[in-house]
């Protein structure tokens, strides 16, 4: 091999080595740049995801606040409506009870007008008894019952003693001998105590 060809070969080899060295030197620079770009992209993505989270939180907050305000408005309307209905019930609640009493008043008016012209005492008594039975039947329909008193053991929940007298027998001691004023219950609740005389 001639010196010329040797020198050409070594020059080519040297050029190849220089290219490799240059490429090797360029690679870390490129790698560093690409890492910087990756970091920048990651930071941008993190910023974007945080902004999205904040937007989501704001949206959720707005939705919850809106539903809360709607719920409060609905509750306020419900409260006002129930108060209005309650007031209406208080005003007109006794209407049906009073309306059903009107026939009894009609019967009493007829009895009064007929009693002025009649001399038959038995007819008057029967008329008053009919009106009384009609009225007590109406009270029973409304849940009002008379408290049975005479012969019952004295009980402060149902009776009010206005007098105590000696009992006619030992069996009647501590029991009701007479009822001066009838007591009543409304659906098992005492609305008026019976005024009674008790044996002692």
Short mmCIF file of C-alpha atoms in Angstrom, two decimals:
data_model
loop_
_atom_site.label_atom_id
_atom_site.label_comp_id
_atom_site.label_asym_id
_atom_site.label_seq_id
_atom_site.Cartn_x
_atom_site.Cartn_y
_atom_site.Cartn_z
CA UNK A 1 0.00 0.00 0.00
CA UNK A 2 1.32 3.40 -0.90
CA UNK A 3 1.84 6.22 1.54
CA UNK A 4 -0.75 8.26 -0.25
CA UNK A 5 -3.49 5.68 0.18
CA UNK A 6 -2.50 5.18 3.81
CA UNK A 7 -2.78 8.85 4.54
CA UNK A 8 -6.17 8.98 2.77
CA UNK A 9 -7.41 6.07 4.83
CA UNK A 10 -6.21 7.59 8.06
CA UNK A 11 -7.80 10.94 7.06
CA UNK A 12 -11.12 9.23 6.41
CA UNK A 13 -10.84 7.41 9.70
CA UNK A 14 -10.04 10.59 11.49
CA UNK A 15 -13.03 12.36 9.87
CA UNK A 16 -15.31 9.53 10.94
CA UNK A 17 -13.99 9.75 14.49
CA UNK A 18 -14.56 13.51 14.53
CA UNK A 19 -18.13 13.04 13.32
CA UNK A 20 -18.77 10.49 16.05
CA UNK A 21 -17.28 12.80 18.66
CA UNK A 22 -19.37 15.71 17.38
CA UNK A 23 -22.51 13.58 17.41
CA UNK A 24 -21.72 12.32 20.90
CA UNK A 25 -21.18 15.91 22.05
CA UNK A 26 -24.40 17.03 20.35
CA UNK A 27 -26.46 14.24 21.89
CA UNK A 28 -26.20 15.41 25.52
CA UNK A 29 -27.08 18.93 24.45
CA UNK A 30 -30.10 17.62 22.57
CA UNK A 31 -31.02 15.42 25.53
CA UNK A 32 -30.78 18.35 27.94
CA UNK A 33 -32.92 20.46 25.62
CA UNK A 34 -35.49 17.70 25.30
CA UNK A 35 -35.53 17.28 29.11
CA UNK A 36 -36.08 21.01 29.52
CA UNK A 37 -38.90 20.88 27.00
CA UNK A 38 -40.41 17.88 28.81
CA UNK A 39 -40.19 19.73 32.14
CA UNK A 40 -41.84 22.78 30.59
CA UNK A 41 -44.63 20.62 29.14
CA UNK A 42 -45.09 18.87 32.51
CA UNK A 43 -45.26 22.22 34.32
CA UNK A 44 -47.78 23.50 31.80
CA UNK A 45 -49.86 20.32 32.17
CA UNK A 46 -49.75 20.62 35.98
CA UNK A 47 -50.83 24.25 35.75
CA UNK A 48 -53.64 23.33 33.36
CA UNK A 49 -54.82 20.47 35.58
CA UNK A 50 -54.81 22.77 38.64
CA UNK A 51 -56.83 25.34 36.71
CA UNK A 52 -59.28 22.63 35.65
CA UNK A 53 -59.58 21.47 39.26
CA UNK A 54 -60.26 25.03 40.38
CA UNK A 55 -62.88 25.42 37.65
CA UNK A 56 -64.48 22.11 38.71
CA UNK A 57 -64.53 23.23 42.34
CA UNK A 58 -66.07 26.54 41.36
CA UNK A 59 -68.72 24.78 39.26
CA UNK A 60 -69.51 22.34 42.07
CA UNK A 61 -69.68 25.21 44.56
CA UNK A 62 -72.04 27.13 42.28
CA UNK A 63 -74.26 24.04 41.83
CA UNK A 64 -74.36 23.31 45.56
CA UNK A 65 -75.02 26.94 46.41
CA UNK A 66 -77.83 27.09 43.85
CA UNK A 67 -79.44 23.88 45.14
CA UNK A 68 -79.12 25.15 48.72
CA UNK A 69 -80.80 28.44 47.85
CA UNK A 70 -83.59 26.60 46.01
CA UNK A 71 -84.09 24.27 48.97
CA UNK A 72 -84.29 27.20 51.39
CA UNK A 73 -86.83 28.95 49.15
CA UNK A 74 -88.93 25.78 48.89
CA UNK A 75 -88.82 25.29 52.67
CA UNK A 76 -89.81 28.91 53.25
CA UNK A 77 -92.76 28.52 50.85
CA UNK A 78 -93.77 25.26 52.58
CA UNK A 79 -93.62 26.90 56.01
CA UNK A 80 -95.73 29.86 54.87
CA UNK A 81 -98.24 27.55 53.20
CA UNK A 82 -98.63 25.35 56.30
CA UNK A 83 -99.04 28.41 58.52
CA UNK A 84 -101.74 29.74 56.19
CA UNK A 85 -103.51 26.34 56.13
CA UNK A 86 -103.31 26.13 59.92
CA UNK A 87 -104.84 29.59 60.26
CA UNK A 88 -107.63 28.59 57.85
CA UNK A 89 -108.28 25.42 59.88
CA UNK A 90 -108.49 27.42 63.10
CA UNK A 91 -110.96 29.84 61.49
CA UNK A 92 -113.18 27.27 59.82
CA UNK A 93 -112.36 24.10 61.80
CA UNK A 94 -115.46 24.35 63.96
CA UNK A 95 -117.68 24.96 60.94
CA UNK A 96 -118.74 21.33 60.44
CA UNK A 97 -119.34 20.85 64.17
CA UNK A 98 -121.51 23.94 64.34
CA UNK A 99 -123.35 23.13 61.11
CA UNK A 100 -124.37 19.73 62.52
CA UNK A 101 -125.71 21.45 65.66
CA UNK A 102 -128.17 23.56 63.68
CA UNK A 103 -130.82 20.77 63.38
CA UNK A 104 -130.83 20.48 67.20
CA UNK A 105 -131.48 24.23 67.43
CA UNK A 106 -134.32 23.82 64.88
CA UNK A 107 -135.86 21.08 67.05
CA UNK A 108 -135.59 23.27 70.15
CA UNK A 109 -137.31 26.17 68.36
CA UNK A 110 -140.18 23.89 67.26
CA UNK A 111 -140.49 22.49 70.78
CA UNK A 112 -140.66 25.99 72.29
CA UNK A 113 -143.34 27.15 69.84
CA UNK A 114 -145.40 23.96 70.34
CA UNK A 115 -145.08 24.04 74.14
CA UNK A 116 -146.82 27.43 74.25
CA UNK A 117 -150.01 25.98 72.75
CA UNK A 118 -150.12 22.52 74.31
CA UNK A 119 -151.55 21.37 77.59
CA UNK A 120 -150.27 17.79 77.27
CA UNK A 121 -147.32 17.55 79.66
CA UNK A 122 -146.34 14.05 78.45
CA UNK A 123 -145.95 15.30 74.86
CA UNK A 124 -143.65 18.10 76.06
CA UNK A 125 -141.51 15.65 78.06
CA UNK A 126 -141.27 13.24 75.12
CA UNK A 127 -140.29 16.10 72.78
CA UNK A 128 -137.51 17.29 75.10
CA UNK A 129 -136.26 13.71 75.53
CA UNK A 130 -136.14 13.24 71.75
CA UNK A 131 -134.10 16.43 71.35
CA UNK A 132 -131.78 15.36 74.18
CA UNK A 133 -131.22 11.89 72.64
CA UNK A 134 -130.57 13.47 69.21
CA UNK A 135 -128.02 15.84 70.74
CA UNK A 136 -126.22 13.12 72.74
CA UNK A 137 -126.09 10.92 69.60
CA UNK A 138 -124.42 13.81 67.76
CA UNK A 139 -121.90 14.20 70.60
CA UNK A 140 -121.10 10.48 70.43
CA UNK A 141 -120.40 10.84 66.70
CA UNK A 142 -117.90 13.59 67.56
CA UNK A 143 -116.17 11.34 70.13
CA UNK A 144 -117.72 13.00 73.22
CA UNK A 145 -118.90 10.53 75.89
CA UNK A 146 -120.43 11.05 79.31
CA UNK A 147 -118.39 9.70 82.23
CA UNK A 148 -120.28 7.05 84.18
CA UNK A 149 -120.09 8.10 87.80
CA UNK A 150 -122.59 6.60 90.25
CA UNK A 151 -121.30 3.37 91.80
CA UNK A 152 -117.77 3.81 90.39
CA UNK A 153 -114.66 3.92 92.60
CA UNK A 154 -113.58 7.51 93.18
CA UNK A 155 -110.80 8.48 90.74
CA UNK A 156 -109.29 11.96 90.70
CA UNK A 157 -108.54 11.67 86.97
CA UNK A 158 -112.26 11.54 86.13
CA UNK A 159 -114.08 12.89 89.19
CA UNK A 160 -114.05 16.04 91.29
CA UNK A 161 -115.42 15.48 94.81
CA UNK A 162 -117.63 18.34 96.00
CA UNK A 163 -118.90 16.55 99.11
CA UNK A 164 -118.30 13.46 101.22
CA UNK A 165 -121.10 11.81 103.15
CA UNK A 166 -121.32 8.64 105.24
CA UNK A 167 -121.71 5.60 102.97
CA UNK A 168 -124.97 3.65 103.31
CA UNK A 169 -122.96 0.38 103.32
CA UNK A 170 -119.34 -0.73 103.62
CA UNK A 171 -119.30 -1.63 99.92
CA UNK A 172 -120.00 2.01 98.95
CA UNK A 173 -117.10 3.48 100.94
CA UNK A 174 -114.74 5.30 98.60
CA UNK A 175 -117.27 5.13 95.76
CA UNK A 176 -119.38 7.76 94.03
CA UNK A 177 -122.85 8.02 95.58
CA UNK A 178 -124.27 10.84 93.46
CA UNK A 179 -123.30 12.88 90.40
CA UNK A 180 -124.09 16.60 90.62
CA UNK A 181 -122.65 17.51 87.20
CA UNK A 182 -121.88 15.04 84.42
CA UNK A 183 -118.31 14.85 83.18
CA UNK A 184 -117.28 14.23 79.57
CA UNK A 185 -114.37 12.76 77.64
CA UNK A 186 -113.34 13.59 74.09
CA UNK A 187 -111.60 10.63 72.47
CA UNK A 188 -110.74 9.22 75.91
CA UNK A 189 -109.36 12.57 77.15
CA UNK A 190 -111.25 14.19 80.01
CA UNK A 191 -112.61 17.56 78.90
CA UNK A 192 -114.75 18.09 82.01
CA UNK A 193 -114.49 16.29 85.33
CA UNK A 194 -117.69 14.92 86.84
CA UNK A 195 -118.66 16.69 90.09
CA UNK A 196 -119.63 13.94 92.52
CA UNK A 197 -120.55 13.08 96.08
CA UNK A 198 -118.31 10.40 97.60
CA UNK A 199 -119.17 7.90 100.35
CA UNK A 200 -116.81 7.68 103.34
#
